[in-house]
Coordinates of C-alpha atoms in Angstrom, one line a residue:
X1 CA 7.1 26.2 -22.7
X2 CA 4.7 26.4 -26.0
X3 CA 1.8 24.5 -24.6
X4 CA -2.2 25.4 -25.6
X5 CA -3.2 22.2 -24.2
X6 CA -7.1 21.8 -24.5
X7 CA -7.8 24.0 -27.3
X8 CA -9.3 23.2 -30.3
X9 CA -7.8 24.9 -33.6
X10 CA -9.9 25.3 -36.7
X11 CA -7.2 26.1 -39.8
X12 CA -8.9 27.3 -42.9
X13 CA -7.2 26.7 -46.2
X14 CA -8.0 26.6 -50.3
X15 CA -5.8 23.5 -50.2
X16 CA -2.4 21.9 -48.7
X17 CA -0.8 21.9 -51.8
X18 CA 1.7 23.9 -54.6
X19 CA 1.9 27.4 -52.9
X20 CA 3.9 28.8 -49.9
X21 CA 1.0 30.0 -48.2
X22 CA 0.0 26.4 -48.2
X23 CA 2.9 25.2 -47.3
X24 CA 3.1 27.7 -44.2
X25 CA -0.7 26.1 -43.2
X26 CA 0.7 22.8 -43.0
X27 CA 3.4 24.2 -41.1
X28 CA 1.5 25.5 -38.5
X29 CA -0.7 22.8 -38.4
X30 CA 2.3 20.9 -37.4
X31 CA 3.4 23.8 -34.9
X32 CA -0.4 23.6 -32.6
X33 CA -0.4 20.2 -32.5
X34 CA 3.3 20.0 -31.3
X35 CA 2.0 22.7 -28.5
X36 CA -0.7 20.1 -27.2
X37 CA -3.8 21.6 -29.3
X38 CA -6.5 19.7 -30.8
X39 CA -5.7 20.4 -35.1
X40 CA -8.6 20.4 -37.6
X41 CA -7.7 21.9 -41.0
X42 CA -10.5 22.9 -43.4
X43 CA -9.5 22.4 -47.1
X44 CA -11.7 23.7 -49.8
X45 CA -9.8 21.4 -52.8
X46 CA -8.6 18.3 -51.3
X47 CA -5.0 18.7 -52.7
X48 CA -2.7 17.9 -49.7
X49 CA 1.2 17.5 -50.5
X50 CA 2.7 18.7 -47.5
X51 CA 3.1 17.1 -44.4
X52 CA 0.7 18.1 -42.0
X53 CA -1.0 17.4 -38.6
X54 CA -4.4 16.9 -37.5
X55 CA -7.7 16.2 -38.7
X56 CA -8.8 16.7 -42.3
X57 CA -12.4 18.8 -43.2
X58 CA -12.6 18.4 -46.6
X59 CA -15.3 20.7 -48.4
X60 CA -14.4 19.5 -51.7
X61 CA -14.8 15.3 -50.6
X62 CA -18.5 16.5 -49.6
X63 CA -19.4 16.7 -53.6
X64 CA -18.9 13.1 -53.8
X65 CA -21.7 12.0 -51.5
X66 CA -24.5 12.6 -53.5
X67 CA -24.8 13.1 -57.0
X68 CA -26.9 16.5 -56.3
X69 CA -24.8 18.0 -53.6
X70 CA -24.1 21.3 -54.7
X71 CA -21.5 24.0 -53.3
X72 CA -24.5 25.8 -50.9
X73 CA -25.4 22.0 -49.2
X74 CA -21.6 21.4 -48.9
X75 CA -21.6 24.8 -47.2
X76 CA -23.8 23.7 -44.7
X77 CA -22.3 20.9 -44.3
X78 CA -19.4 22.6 -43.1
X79 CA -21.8 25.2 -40.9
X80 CA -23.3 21.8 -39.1
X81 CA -19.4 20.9 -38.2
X82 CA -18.4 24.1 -36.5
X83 CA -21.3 24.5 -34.9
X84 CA -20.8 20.6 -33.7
X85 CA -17.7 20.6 -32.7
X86 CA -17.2 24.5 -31.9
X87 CA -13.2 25.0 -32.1
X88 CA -11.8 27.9 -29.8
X89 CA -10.5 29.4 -32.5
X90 CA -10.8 29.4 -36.5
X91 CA -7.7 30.8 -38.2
X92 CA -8.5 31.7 -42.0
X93 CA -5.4 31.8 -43.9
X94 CA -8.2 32.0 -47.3
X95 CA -7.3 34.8 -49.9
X96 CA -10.8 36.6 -49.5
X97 CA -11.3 38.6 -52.8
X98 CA -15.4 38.8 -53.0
X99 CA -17.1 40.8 -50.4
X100 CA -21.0 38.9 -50.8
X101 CA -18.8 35.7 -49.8
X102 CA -16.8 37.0 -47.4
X103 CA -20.2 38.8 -45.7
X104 CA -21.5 35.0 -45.4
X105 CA -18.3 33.1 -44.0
X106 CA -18.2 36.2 -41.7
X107 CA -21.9 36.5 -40.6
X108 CA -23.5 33.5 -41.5
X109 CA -20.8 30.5 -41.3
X110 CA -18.9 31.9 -38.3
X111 CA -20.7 33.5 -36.5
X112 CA -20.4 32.9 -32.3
X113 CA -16.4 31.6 -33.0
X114 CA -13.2 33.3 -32.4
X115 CA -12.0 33.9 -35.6
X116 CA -8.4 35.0 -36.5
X117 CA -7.9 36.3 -40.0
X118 CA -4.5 35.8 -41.8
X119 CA -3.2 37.9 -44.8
X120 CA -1.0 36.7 -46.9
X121 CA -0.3 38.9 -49.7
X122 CA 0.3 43.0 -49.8
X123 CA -1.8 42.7 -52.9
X124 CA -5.8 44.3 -51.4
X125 CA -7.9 43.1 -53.8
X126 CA -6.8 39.0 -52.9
X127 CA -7.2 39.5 -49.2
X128 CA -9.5 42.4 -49.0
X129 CA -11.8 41.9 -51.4
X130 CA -12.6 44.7 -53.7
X131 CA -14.6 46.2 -51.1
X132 CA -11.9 46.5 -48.7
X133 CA -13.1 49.7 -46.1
X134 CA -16.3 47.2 -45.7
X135 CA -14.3 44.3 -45.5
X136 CA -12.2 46.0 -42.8
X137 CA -15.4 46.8 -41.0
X138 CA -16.3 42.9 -41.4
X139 CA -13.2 42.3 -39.6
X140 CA -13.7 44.4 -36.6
X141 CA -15.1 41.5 -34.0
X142 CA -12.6 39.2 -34.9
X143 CA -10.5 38.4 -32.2
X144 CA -7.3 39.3 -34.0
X145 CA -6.4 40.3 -38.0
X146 CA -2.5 38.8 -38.5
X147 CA -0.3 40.3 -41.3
X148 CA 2.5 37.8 -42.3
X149 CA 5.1 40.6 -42.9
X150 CA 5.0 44.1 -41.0
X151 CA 4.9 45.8 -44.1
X152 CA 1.2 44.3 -44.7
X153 CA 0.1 44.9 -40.8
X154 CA 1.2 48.6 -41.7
X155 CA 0.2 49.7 -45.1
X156 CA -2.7 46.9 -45.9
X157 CA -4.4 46.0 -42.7
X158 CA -3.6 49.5 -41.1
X159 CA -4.3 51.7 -44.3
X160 CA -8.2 50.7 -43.7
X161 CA -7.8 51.1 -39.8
X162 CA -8.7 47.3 -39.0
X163 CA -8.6 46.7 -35.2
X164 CA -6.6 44.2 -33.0
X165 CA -3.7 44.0 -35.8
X166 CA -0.7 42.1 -35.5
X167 CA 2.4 41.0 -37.1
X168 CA 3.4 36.9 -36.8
X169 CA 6.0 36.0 -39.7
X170 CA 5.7 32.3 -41.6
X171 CA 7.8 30.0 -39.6
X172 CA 10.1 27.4 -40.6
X173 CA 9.1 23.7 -39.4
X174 CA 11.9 22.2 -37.5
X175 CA 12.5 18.8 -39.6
X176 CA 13.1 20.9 -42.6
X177 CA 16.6 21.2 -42.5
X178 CA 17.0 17.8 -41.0
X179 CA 17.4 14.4 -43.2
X180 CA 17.0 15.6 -47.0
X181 CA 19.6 14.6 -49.8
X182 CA 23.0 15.8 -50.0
X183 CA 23.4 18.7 -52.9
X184 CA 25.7 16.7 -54.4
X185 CA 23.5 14.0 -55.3
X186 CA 20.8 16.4 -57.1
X187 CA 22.6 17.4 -60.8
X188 CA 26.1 17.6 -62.2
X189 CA 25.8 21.4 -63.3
X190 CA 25.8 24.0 -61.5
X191 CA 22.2 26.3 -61.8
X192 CA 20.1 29.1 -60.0
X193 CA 16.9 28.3 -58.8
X194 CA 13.1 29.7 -59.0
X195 CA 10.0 27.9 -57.4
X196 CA 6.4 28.4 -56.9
X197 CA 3.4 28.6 -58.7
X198 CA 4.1 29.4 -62.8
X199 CA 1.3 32.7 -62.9
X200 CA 3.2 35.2 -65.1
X201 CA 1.0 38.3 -63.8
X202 CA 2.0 37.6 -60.1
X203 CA 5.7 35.9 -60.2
X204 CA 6.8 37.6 -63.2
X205 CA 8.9 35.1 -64.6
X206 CA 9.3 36.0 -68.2
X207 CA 11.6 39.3 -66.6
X208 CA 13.6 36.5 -65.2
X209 CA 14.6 34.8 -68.2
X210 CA 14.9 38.2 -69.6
X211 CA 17.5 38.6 -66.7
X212 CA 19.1 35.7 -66.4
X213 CA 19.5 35.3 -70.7
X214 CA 21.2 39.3 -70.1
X215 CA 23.6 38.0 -67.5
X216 CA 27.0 35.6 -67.6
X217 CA 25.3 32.4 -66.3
X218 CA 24.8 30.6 -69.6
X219 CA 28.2 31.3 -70.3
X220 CA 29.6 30.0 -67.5
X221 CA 27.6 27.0 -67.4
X222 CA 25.0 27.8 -65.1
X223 CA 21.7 26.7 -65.6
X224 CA 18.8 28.4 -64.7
X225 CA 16.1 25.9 -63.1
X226 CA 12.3 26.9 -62.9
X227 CA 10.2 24.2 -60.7
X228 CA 6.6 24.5 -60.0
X229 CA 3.1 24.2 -62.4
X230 CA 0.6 26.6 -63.3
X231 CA -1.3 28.3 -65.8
X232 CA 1.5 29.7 -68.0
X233 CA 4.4 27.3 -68.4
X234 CA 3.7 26.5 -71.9
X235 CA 3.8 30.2 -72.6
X236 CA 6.9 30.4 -70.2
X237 CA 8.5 27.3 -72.2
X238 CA 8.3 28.7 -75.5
X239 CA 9.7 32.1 -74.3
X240 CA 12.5 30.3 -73.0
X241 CA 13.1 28.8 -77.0
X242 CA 13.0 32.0 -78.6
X243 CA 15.9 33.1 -76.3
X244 CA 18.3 30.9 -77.6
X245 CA 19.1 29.8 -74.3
X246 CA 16.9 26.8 -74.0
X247 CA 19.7 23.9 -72.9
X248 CA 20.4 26.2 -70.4
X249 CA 16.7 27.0 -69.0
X250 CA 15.5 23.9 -67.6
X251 CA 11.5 23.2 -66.2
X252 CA 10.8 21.1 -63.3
X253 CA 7.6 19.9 -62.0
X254 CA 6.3 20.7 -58.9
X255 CA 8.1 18.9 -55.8
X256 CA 6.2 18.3 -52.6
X257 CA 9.8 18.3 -51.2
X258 CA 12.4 20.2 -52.5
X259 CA 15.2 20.5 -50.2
X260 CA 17.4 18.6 -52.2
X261 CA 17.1 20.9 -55.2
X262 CA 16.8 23.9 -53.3
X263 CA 20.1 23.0 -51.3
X264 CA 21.7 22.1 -54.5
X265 CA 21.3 25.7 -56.1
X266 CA 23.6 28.6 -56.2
X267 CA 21.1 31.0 -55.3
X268 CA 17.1 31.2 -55.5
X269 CA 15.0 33.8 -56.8
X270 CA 12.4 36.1 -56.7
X271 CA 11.4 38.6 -59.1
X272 CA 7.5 38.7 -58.6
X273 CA 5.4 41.9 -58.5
X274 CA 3.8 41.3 -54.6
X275 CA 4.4 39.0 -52.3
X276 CA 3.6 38.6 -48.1
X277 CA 6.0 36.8 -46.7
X278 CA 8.0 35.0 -49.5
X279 CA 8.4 31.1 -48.2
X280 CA 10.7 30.8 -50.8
X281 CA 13.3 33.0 -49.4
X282 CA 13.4 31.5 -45.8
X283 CA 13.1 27.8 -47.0
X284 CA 16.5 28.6 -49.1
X285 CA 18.2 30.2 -46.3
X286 CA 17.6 27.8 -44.0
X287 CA 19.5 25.7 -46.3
X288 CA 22.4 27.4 -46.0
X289 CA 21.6 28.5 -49.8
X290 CA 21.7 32.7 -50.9
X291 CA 19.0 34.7 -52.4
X292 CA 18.3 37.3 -54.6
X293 CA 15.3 39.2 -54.9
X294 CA 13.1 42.4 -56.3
X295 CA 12.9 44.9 -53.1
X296 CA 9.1 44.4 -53.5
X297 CA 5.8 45.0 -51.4
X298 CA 6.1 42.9 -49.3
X299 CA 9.1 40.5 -47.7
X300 CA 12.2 40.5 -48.8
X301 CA 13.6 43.7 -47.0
X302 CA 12.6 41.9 -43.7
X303 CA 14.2 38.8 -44.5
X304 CA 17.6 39.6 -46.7
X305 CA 20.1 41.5 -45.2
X306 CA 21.3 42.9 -48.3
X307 CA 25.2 41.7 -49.5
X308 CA 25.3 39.3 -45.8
X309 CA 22.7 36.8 -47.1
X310 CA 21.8 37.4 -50.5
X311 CA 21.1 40.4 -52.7
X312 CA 18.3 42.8 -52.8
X313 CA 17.4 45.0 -56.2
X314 CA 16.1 48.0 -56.0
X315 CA 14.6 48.4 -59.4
X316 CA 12.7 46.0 -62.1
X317 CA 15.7 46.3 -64.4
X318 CA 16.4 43.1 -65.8
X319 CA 20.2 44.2 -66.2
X320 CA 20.4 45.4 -62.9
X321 CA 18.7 41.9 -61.8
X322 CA 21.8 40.4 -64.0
X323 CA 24.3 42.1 -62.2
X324 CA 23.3 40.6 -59.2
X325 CA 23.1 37.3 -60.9
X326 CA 27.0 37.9 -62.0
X327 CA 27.9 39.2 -58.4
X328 CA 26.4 35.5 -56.8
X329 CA 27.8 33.7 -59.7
X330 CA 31.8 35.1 -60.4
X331 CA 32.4 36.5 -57.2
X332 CA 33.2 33.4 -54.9
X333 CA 34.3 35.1 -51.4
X334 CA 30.7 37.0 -52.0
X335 CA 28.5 34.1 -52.4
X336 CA 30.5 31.9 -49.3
X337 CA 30.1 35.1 -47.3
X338 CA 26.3 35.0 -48.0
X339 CA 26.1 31.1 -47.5
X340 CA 27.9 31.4 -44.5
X341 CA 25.6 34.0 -43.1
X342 CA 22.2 32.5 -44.9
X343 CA 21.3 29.8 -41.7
X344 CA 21.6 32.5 -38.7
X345 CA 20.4 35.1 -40.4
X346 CA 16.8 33.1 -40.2
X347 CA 16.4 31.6 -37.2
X348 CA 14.4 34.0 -35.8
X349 CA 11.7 32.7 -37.7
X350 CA 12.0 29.2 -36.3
X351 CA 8.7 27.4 -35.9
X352 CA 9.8 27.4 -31.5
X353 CA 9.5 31.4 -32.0
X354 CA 6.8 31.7 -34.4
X355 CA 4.8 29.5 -32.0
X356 CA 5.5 31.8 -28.6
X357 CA 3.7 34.6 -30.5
X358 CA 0.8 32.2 -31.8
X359 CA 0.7 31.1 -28.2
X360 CA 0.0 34.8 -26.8
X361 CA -2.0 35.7 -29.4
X362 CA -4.6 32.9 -28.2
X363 CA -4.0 32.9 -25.0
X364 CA -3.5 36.4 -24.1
X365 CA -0.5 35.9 -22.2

């Protein structure tokens, strides 16, 4: 049985909100408490749209106190409440991409916890800062360094020689696939989906359109739907004009849930230049929905089992990318094979087997 009872865990987090790396924070936040621990999440920016569990630390809700409170004061704010309330462990899913800051969380602001670091991207410079043989060095006394995929314990924590590395995989929270709205009652037409955060340099986005424009899905009356916000959707919107595509290229707003729109979908995708461990990918085959993806660093290979589940492409050829779209979209024995594969092929990443290896990680067992 998963039980840590009587232990305090300390999640760090930007926020609870928009990306999967979030998303995967409020899921473990739901996993520890479920397992008997004590749950206090730290958020830097109080935006919280997923479900969670536990106690909220908000640095950002400290700037309202006093006119003059500045991000230094808030900071040791923060300092006074771990040192208060000293959790057994603090587990810092922050991207860390300045080494002075990450030199004063490390020596200053945590210093005497167990700290657990989590990466979340196979892009160095966001988790590694730009100093990232120091920052390994940094890292050394912390009581573990987690990699969400094994590509990043390999080549990102390994390629610096960090110590007490070890792979744990996002997990997927067991009421997702329980009570969300039939597919049928989400849209009329049929359409492919992309969701996450609309930043062009890391998604890559404008190669999908490019793709998707190059393949037989407008003509066949499949729509292409982008969900999420960010800093480039107007830029991603007027793109989608000059295609001469536009009816068939429609943009959603960010969903705290989207299971219905997600089921609903043909396939998702996922066409960005880096990952870690793409949420995205499990969340769609959990509902029983295909995928196709860019073999990128890092993710997809240890999650699609290529032509079983969904499709991997090997190259960023946008008419190679619409041949797969094609493949999912004419080829129905294809696409029911993969749909009928998609659930099983993920439940080893189940929130009861992601929390086993959470378990021994703490506990040494």
């Amino acid at each position: 049985m998963n039980e840590v009872k009587n232990i305090h865990i300390c999640l760090v987090t930007i926020s609870l909100a928009k990306g999967g790396a979030e998303r995967a924070v409020a899921n473990q936040s739901r996993m520890w408490h479920d397992m008997g621990a004590r749950v206090t999440i730290v958020v830097l920016n109080h935006e919280i749209a997923y479900p969670y569990a536990g106690q909220i630390w908000s640095l950002d809700r400290k700037k309202s106190q006093k006119v003059s409170f500045g991000r230094w004061s808030r900071f040791q704010q923060l300092k006074k409440f771990l040192k208060t309330e000293q959790p057994d462990f603090v587990i810092d899913h922050r991207p860390k991409n300045n080494y002075a800051k990450e030199w004063l969380y490390k020596k200053w602001l945590y210093r005497g916890l167990q700290i657990i670091y989590v990466t979340h991207s196979a892009h160095v410079p966001m988790y590694m800062t730009q100093w990232p043989k120091y920052f390994a060095r940094l890292c050394q006394s912390n009581w573990a360094n987690v990699g969400v995929s094994q590509w990043i314990e390999k080549n990102v924590l390994g390629s610096y020689a960090m110590k007490k590395t070890q792979h744990i995989p996002n997990g997927i929270e067991p009421t997702w696939t329980q009570d969300h709205m039939e597919a049928s009652q989400v849209a009329q037409r049929p359409y492919l989906l992309w969701y996450g955060r609309l930043d062009d340099s890391v998604k890559d986005i404008s190669f999908l359109i490019k793709a998707y424009t190059q393949s037989k899905a407008p003509s066949l009356g499949i729509d292409l739907r982008i969900m999420g916000q960010g800093p480039d959707r107007a830029r991603l919107e007027k793109k989608s004009r000059e295609t001469g595509h536009e009816a068939c290229i429609v943009f959603m707003d960010f969903q705290a849930d989207p299971r219905p729109i997600i089921a609903g979908a043909r396939a998702v995708l996922l066409t960005s230049f880096f990952e870690g461990f793409p949420m995205v990918l499990i969340e769609a085959l959990s509902l029983a929905t295909p995928v196709i993806s860019l073999d990128i660093n890092s993710g997809p290979n240890e999650i699609i089992r290529d032509q079983q589940n969904g499709l991997l492409v090997g190259q960023r050829n946008s008419r190679i990318f619409a041949q797969a779209i094609d493949c999912m979209c004419l080829d129905e024995y294809f696409y029911q094979l993969c749909r009928d594969n998609a659930q099983d092929s993920v439940r080893h990443f189940s929130m009861a087997q992601i929390a086993t290896q959470w378990k021994a990680l703490v506990t040494h067992e």
